[in-house]
Tab-separated table of C-alpha atoms in Angstrom:
chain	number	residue	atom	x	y	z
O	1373	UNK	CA	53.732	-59.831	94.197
O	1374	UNK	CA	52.859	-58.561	90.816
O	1375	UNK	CA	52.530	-61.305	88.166
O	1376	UNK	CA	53.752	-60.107	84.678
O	1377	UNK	CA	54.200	-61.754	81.475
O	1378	UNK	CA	57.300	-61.937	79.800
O	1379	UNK	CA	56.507	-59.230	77.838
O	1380	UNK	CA	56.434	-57.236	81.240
O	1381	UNK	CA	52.676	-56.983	80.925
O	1382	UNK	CA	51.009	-57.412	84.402
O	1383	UNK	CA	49.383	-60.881	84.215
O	1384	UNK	CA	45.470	-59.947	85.273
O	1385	UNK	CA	42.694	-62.976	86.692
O	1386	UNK	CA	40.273	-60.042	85.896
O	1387	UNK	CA	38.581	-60.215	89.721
O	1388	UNK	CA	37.939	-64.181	89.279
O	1389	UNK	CA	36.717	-66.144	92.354
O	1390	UNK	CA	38.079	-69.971	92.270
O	1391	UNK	CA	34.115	-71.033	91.524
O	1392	UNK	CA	34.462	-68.614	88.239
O	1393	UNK	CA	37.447	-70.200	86.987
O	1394	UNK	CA	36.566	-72.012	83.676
O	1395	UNK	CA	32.912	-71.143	83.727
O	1396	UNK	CA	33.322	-68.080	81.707
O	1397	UNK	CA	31.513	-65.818	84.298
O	1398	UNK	CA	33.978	-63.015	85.413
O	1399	UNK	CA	32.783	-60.420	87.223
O	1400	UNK	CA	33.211	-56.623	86.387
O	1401	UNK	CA	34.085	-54.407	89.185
O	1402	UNK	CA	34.381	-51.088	87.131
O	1403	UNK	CA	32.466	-48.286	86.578
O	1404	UNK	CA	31.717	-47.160	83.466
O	1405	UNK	CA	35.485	-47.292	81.316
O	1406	UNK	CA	36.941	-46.166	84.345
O	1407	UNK	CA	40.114	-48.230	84.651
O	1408	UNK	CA	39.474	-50.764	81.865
O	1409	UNK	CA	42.796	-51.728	79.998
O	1410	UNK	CA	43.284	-50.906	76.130
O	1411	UNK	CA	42.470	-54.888	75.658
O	1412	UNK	CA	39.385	-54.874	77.663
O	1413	UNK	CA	38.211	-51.928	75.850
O	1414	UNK	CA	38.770	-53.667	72.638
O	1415	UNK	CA	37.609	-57.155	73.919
O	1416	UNK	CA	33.809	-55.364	74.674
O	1417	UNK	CA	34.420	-53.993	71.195
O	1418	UNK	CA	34.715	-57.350	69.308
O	1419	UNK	CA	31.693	-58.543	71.305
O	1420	UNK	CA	29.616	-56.165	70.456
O	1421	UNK	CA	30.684	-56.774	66.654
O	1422	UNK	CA	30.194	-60.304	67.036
O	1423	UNK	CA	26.547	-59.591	68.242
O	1424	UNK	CA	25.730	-57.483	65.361
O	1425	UNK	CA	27.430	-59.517	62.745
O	1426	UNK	CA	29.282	-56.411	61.965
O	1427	UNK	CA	32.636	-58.199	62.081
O	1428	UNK	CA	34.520	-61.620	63.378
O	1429	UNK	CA	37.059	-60.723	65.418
O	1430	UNK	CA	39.160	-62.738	67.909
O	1431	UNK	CA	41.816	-61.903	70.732
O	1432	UNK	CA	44.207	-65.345	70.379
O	1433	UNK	CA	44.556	-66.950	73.293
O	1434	UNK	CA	48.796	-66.569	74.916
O	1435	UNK	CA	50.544	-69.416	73.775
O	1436	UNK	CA	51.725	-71.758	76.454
O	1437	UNK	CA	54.261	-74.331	77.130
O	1438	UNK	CA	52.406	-76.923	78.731
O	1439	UNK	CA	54.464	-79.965	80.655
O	1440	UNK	CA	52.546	-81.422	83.047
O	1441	UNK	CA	49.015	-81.906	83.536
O	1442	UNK	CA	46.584	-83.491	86.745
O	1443	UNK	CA	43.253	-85.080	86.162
O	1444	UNK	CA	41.872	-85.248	89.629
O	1445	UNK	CA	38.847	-87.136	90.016
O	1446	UNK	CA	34.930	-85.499	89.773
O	1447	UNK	CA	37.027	-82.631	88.561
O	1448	UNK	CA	38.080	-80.428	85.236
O	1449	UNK	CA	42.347	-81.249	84.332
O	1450	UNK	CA	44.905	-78.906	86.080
O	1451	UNK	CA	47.796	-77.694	84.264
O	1452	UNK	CA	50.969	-77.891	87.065
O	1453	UNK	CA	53.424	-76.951	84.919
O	1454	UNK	CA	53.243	-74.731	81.736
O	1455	UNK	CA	55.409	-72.163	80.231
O	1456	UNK	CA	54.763	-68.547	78.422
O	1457	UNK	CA	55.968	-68.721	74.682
O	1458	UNK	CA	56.767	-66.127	72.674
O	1459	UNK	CA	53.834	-65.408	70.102
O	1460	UNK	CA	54.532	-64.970	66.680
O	1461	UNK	CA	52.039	-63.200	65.464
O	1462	UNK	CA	49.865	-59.906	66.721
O	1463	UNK	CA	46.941	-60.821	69.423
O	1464	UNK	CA	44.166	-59.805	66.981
O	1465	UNK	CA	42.925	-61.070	63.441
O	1466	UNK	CA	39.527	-61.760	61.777
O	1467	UNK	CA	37.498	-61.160	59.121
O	1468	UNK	CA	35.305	-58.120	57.717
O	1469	UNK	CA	33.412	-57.700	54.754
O	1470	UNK	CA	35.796	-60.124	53.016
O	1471	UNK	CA	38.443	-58.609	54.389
O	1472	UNK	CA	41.197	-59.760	56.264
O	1473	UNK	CA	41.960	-58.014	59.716
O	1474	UNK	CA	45.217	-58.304	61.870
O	1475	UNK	CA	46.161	-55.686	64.651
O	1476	UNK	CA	47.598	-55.363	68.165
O	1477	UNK	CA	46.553	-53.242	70.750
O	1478	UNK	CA	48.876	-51.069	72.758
O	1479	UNK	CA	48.753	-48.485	75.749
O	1480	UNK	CA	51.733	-45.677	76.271
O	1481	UNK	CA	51.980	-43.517	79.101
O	1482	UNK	CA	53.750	-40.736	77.569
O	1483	UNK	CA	52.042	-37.537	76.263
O	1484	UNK	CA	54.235	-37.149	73.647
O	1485	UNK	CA	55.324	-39.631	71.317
O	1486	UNK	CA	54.691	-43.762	71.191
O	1487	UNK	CA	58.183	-45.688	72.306
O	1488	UNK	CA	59.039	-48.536	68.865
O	1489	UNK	CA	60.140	-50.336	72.162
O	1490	UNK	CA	56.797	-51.140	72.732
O	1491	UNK	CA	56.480	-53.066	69.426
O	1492	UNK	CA	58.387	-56.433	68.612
O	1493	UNK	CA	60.085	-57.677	65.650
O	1494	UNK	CA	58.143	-60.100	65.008
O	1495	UNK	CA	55.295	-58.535	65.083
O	1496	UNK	CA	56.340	-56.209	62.898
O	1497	UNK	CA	57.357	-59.403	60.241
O	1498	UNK	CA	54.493	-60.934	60.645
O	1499	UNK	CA	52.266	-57.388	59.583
O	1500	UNK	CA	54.483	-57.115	57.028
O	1501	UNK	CA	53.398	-60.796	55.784
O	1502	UNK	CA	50.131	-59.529	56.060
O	1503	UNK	CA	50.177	-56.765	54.144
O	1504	UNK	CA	52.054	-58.392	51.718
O	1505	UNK	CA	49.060	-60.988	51.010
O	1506	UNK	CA	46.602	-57.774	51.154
O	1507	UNK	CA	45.136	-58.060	54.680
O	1508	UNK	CA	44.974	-54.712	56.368
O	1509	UNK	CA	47.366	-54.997	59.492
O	1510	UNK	CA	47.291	-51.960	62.208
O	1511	UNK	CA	48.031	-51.384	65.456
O	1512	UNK	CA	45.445	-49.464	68.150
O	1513	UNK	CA	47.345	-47.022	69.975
O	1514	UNK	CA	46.167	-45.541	73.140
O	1515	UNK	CA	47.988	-42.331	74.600
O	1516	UNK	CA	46.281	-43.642	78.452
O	1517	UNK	CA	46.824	-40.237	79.891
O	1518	UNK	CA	45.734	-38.226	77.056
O	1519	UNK	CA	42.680	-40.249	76.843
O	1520	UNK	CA	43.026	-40.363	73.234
O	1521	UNK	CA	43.008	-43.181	70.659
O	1522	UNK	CA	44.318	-44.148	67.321
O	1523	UNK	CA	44.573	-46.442	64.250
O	1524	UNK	CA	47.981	-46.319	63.063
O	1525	UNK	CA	48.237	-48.229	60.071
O	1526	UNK	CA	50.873	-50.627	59.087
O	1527	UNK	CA	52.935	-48.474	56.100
O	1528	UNK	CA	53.402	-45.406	58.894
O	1529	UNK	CA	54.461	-48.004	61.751
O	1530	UNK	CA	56.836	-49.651	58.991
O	1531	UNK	CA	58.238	-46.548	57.914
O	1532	UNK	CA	59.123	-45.271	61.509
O	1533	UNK	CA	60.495	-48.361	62.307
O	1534	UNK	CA	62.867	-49.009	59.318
O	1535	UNK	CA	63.859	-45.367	60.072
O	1536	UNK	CA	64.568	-46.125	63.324
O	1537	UNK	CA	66.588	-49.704	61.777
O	1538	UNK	CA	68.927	-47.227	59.934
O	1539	UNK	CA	69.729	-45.387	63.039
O	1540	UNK	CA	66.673	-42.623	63.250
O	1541	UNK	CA	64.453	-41.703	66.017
O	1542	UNK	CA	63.075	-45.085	68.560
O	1543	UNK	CA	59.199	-43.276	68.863
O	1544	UNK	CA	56.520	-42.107	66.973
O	1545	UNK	CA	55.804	-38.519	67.693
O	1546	UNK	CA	51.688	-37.811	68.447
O	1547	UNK	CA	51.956	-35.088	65.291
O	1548	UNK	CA	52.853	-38.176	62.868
O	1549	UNK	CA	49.583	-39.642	64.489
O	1550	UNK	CA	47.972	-36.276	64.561
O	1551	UNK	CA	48.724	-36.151	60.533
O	1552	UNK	CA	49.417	-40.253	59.374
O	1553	UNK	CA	46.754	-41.774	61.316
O	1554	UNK	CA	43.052	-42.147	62.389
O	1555	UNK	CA	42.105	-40.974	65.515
O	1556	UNK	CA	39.470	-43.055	67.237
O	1557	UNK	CA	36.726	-40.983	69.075
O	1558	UNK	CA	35.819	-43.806	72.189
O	1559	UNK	CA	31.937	-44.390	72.380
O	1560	UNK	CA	29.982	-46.249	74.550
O	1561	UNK	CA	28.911	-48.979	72.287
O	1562	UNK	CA	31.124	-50.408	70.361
O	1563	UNK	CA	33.784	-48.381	72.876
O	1564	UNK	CA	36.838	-48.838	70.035
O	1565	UNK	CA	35.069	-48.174	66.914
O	1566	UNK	CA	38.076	-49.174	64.476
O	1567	UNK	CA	35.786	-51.107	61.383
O	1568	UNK	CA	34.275	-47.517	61.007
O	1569	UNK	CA	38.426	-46.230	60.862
O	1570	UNK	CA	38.893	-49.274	58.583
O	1571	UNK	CA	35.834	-48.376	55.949
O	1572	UNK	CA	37.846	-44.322	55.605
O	1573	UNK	CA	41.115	-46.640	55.474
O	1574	UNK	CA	40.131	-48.700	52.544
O	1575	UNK	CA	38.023	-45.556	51.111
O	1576	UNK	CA	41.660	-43.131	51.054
O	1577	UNK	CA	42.726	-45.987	49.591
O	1578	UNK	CA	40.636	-46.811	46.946
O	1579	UNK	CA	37.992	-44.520	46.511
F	1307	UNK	CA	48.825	-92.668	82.157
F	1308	UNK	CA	47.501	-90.868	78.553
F	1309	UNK	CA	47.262	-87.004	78.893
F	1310	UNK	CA	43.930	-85.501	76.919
F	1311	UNK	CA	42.745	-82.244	76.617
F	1312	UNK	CA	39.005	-81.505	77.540
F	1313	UNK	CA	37.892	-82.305	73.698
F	1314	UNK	CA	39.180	-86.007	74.308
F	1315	UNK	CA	42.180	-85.442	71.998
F	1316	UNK	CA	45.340	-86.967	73.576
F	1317	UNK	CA	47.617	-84.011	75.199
F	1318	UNK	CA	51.651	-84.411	72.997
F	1319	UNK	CA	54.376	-82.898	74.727
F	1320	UNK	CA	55.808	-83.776	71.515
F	1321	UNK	CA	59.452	-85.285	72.981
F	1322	UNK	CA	60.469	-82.381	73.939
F	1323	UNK	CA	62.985	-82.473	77.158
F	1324	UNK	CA	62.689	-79.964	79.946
F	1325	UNK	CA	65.570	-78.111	78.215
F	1326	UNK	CA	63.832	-77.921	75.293
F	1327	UNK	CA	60.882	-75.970	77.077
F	1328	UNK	CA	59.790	-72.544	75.562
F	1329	UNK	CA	62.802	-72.941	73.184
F	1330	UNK	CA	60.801	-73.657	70.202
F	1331	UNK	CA	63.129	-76.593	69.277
F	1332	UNK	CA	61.622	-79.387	69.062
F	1333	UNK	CA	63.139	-82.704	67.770
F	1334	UNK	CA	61.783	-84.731	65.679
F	1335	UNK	CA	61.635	-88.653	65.753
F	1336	UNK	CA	59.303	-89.893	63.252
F	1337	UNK	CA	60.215	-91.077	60.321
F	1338	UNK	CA	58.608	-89.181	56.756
F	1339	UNK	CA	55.483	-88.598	57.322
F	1340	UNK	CA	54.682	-92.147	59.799
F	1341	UNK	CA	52.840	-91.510	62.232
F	1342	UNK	CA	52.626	-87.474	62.517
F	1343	UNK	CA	49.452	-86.590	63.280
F	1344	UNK	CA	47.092	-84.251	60.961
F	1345	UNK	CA	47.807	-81.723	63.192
F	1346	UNK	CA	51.001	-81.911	62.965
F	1347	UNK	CA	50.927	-81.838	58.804
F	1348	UNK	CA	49.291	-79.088	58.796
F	1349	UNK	CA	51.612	-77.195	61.069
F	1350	UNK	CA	54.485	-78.261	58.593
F	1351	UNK	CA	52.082	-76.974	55.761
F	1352	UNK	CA	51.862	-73.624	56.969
F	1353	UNK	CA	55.707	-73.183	57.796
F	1354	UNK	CA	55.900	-74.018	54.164
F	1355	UNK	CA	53.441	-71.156	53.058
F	1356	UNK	CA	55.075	-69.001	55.389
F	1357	UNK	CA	58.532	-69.994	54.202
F	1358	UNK	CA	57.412	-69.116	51.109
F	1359	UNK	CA	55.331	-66.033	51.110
F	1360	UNK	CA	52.369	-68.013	49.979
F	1361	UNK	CA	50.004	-67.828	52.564
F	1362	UNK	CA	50.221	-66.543	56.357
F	1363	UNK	CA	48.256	-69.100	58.573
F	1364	UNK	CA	48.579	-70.057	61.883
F	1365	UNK	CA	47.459	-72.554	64.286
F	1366	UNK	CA	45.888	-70.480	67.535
F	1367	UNK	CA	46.724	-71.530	70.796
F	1368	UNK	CA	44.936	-74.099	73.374
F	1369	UNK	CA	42.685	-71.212	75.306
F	1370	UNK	CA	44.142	-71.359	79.109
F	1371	UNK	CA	42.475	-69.896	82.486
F	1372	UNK	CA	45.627	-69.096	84.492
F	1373	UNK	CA	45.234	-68.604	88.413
F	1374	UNK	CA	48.865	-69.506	90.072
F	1375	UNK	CA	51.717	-68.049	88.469
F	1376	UNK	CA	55.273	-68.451	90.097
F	1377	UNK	CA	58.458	-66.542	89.553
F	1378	UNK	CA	61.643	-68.709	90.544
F	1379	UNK	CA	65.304	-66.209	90.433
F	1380	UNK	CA	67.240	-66.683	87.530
F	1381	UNK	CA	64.555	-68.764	85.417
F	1382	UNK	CA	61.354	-68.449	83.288
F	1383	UNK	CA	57.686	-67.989	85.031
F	1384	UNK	CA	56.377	-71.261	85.793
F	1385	UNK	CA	52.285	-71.236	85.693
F	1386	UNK	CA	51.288	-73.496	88.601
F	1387	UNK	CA	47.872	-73.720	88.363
F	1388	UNK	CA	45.642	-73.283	85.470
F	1389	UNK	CA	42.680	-74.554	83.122
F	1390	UNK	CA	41.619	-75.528	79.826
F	1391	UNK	CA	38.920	-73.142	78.149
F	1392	UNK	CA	36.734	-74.289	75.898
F	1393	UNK	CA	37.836	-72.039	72.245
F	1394	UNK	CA	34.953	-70.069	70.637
F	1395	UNK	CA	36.599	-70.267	67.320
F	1396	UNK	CA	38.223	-72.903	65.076
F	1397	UNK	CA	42.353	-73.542	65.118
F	1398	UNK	CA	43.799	-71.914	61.763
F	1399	UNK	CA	43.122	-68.800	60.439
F	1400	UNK	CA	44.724	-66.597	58.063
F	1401	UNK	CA	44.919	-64.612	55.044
F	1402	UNK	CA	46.142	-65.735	51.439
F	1403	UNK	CA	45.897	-63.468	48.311
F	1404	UNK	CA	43.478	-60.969	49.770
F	1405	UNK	CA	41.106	-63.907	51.396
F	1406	UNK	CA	40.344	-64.871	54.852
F	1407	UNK	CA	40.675	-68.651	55.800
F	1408	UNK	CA	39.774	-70.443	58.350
F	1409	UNK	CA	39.584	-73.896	59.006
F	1410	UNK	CA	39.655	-76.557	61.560
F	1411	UNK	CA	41.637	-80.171	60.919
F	1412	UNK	CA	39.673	-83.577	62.341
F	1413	UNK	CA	40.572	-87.171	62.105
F	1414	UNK	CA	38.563	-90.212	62.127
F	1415	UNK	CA	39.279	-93.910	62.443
F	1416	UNK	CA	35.736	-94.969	60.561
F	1417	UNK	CA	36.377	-96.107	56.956
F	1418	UNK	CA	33.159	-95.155	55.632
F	1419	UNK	CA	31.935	-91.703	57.182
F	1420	UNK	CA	32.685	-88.822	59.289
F	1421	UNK	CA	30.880	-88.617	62.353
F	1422	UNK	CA	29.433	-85.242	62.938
F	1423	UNK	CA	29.730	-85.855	66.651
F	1424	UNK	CA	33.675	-84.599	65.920
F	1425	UNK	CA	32.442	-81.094	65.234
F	1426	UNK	CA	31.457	-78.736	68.121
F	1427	UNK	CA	28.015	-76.321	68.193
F	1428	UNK	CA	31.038	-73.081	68.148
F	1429	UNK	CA	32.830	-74.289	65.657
F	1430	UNK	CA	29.709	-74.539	63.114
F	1431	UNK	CA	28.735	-71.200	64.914
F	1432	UNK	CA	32.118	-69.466	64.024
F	1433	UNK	CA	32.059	-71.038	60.450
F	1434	UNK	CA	28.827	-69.820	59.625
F	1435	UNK	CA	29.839	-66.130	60.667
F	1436	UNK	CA	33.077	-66.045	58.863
F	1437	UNK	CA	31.548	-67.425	55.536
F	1438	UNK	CA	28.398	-64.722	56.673
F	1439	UNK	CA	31.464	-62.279	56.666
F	1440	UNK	CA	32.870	-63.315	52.587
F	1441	UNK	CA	35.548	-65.712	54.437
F	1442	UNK	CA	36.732	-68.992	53.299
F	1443	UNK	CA	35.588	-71.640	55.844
F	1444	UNK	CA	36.390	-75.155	55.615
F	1445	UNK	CA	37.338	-78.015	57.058
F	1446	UNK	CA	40.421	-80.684	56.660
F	1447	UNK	CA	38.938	-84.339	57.463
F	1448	UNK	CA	41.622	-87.000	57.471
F	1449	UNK	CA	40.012	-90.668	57.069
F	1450	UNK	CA	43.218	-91.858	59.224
F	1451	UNK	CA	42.738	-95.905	57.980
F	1452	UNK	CA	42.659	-95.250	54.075
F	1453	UNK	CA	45.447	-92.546	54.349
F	1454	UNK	CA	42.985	-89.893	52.582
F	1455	UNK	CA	42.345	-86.684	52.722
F	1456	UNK	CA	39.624	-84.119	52.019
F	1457	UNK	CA	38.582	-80.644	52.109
F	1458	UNK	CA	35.076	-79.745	53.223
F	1459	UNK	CA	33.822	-76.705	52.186
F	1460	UNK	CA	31.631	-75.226	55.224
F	1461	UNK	CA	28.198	-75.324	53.312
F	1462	UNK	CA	28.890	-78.991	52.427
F	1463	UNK	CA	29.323	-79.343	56.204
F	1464	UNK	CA	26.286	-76.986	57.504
F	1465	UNK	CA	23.963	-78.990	55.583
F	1466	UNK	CA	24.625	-81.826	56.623
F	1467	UNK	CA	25.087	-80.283	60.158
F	1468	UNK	CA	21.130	-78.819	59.516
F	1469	UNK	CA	19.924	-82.044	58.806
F	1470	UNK	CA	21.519	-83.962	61.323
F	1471	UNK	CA	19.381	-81.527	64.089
F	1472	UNK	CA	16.265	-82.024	62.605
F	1473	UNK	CA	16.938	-86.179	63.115
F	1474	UNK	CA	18.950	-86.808	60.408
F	1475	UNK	CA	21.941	-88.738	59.518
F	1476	UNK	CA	24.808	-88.087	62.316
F	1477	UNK	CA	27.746	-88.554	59.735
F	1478	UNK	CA	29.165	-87.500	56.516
F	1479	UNK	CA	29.329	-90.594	54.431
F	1480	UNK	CA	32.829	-90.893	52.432
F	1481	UNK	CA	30.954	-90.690	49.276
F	1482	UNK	CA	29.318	-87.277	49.767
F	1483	UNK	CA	33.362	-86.363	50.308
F	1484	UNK	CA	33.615	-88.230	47.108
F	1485	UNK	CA	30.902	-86.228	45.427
F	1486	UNK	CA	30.639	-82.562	47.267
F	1487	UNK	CA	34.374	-82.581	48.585
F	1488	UNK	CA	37.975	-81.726	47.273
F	1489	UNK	CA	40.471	-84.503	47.596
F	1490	UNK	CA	43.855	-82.937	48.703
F	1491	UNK	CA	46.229	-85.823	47.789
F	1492	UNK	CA	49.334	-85.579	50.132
F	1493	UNK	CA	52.560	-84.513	48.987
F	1494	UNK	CA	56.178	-84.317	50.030
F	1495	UNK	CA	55.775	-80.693	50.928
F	1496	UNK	CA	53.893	-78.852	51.058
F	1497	UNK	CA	52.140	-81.858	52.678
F	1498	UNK	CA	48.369	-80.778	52.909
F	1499	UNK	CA	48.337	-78.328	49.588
F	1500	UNK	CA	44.814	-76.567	50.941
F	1501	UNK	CA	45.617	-73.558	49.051
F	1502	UNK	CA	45.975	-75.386	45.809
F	1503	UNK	CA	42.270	-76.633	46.366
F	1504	UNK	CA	41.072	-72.898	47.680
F	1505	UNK	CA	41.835	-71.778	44.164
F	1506	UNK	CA	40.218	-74.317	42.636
F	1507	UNK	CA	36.734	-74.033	45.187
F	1508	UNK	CA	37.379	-70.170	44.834
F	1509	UNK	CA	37.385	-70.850	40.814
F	1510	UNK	CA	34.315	-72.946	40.948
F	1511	UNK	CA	32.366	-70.323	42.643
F	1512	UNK	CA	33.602	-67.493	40.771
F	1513	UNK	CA	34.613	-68.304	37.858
């Protein structure tokens, strides 16, 4: 059976042997990026970051429901029973060069265009809130079988989706992309490279 | 028998009933402000900021390992088996006015100091990067018995952090909070009015 989160995202113990559980260590079966998922991608980013100082970024962890919990004896607690909540914000934030960060990550398989479906109202509120206090909010789109990546910042997410509100089209083309957005070459290290996107960002801005 | 998490702190299912679960409503029996914990101010603190479009801050969630997941017809997943993880960052962050914040809340019983023994190697760690990184790291220390309440700014904290590991003094007495601190004097609501006190730290600095 295929576990999923509510969100319909399959639930992944990322290869974890009971032993590993809790200790951190979690072994990595791929090769290369072959077959890492948008988050892992962007998880070995943040590290890397972290490592250099270049930026503080953190994936929050999925909120839980927890009801019951076991403290067996000689061993770490047990959660038994524990439900998935609905965040209510995106899955990343942090902090750059004084600035405030906020983003979620997320994968299409279409060639053509990126489904709204794949974004949630309140994440969309809560990007909005950010924005609204001047953090720079964004979303990391990756087209998986085009192989290609992008920062699409809030304003051109916000726009498609208030079009779509009034009745308009429920995607985001790849030209909009092609012409609104940042496209982010991968690299080996950092893999996601989006404070580099986030320097031209605040530069087209400002500058 | 008393449910903790790993970190000692007593585990609050906070009344809710099994229907209640993943609904988000959760009732409330206190009475004012008796006997809600700091954690629990704080929370009501931020849904006023948020209410209000004064500042978007959020408490992350308890890091979980999960390993069993099950998927019972007609109802929500149920996670069977999982584990606390210990968090590499504090519990709030979030942006006001431009600024990053982040912050973690601790209570103490002891009239006269803070014992630094409350304050974990990653959280000083994660502190030290964000201020390293222009954000606004501090620290919310409620001296539960005299029903006061400060803010520490980090560097307050780091030194005496720093001089704790080279054999010095393992708490924070109340008069250094006196002294080096901000007093946030609770209100009605907001109840914990940090932001008022970030403008007056920021002004201090800056202006």
């Amino acid at each position: 059976m295929m576990l999923k989160y509510p969100n319909g995202k399959p639930y992944k113990p990322k290869n974890q042997t009971p032993e590993q559980v809790g200790t951190g260590k979690v072994k990595d079966f791929s090769f290369g990026n072959r077959g890492k998922t948008l988050e892992e991608e962007i998880n070995e980013t943040n590290e890397y970051y972290l490592s250099r100082q270049i930026a503080i970024v953190h994936k929050k962890p999925v909120p839980i429901q927890i009801v019951k919990v076991e403290y067996p004896k000689r061993s770490a607690a047990v959660i038994r029973e524990a439900y998935f909540r609905t965040p209510s914000t995106t899955d990343y934030n942090g902090v750059w060069n004084g600035y405030y960060i906020d983003f979620e990550a997320k994968e299409t398989e279409s060639k053509t265009s990126f489904p709204l479906k794949n974004v949630h109202e309140h994440q969309i509120t809560h990007m909005k809130n950010v924005v609204d206090q001047q953090g720079i909010a964004f979303t990391i789109v990756r087209f998986s079988k085009l192989d290609r990546y992008f920062f699409l910042p809030f304003s051109v997410l916000y726009e498609s989706w208030c079009h779509m509100k009034k009745g308009g089209r429920k995607s985001i083309p790849l030209e909009t992309f092609e012409s609104k957005s940042y496209e982010i070459i991968p690299g080996y290290n950092p893999r996601i490279d989006y404070i580099s996107i986030i320097k031209k960002f605040i530069c087209n801005k400002e500058c």
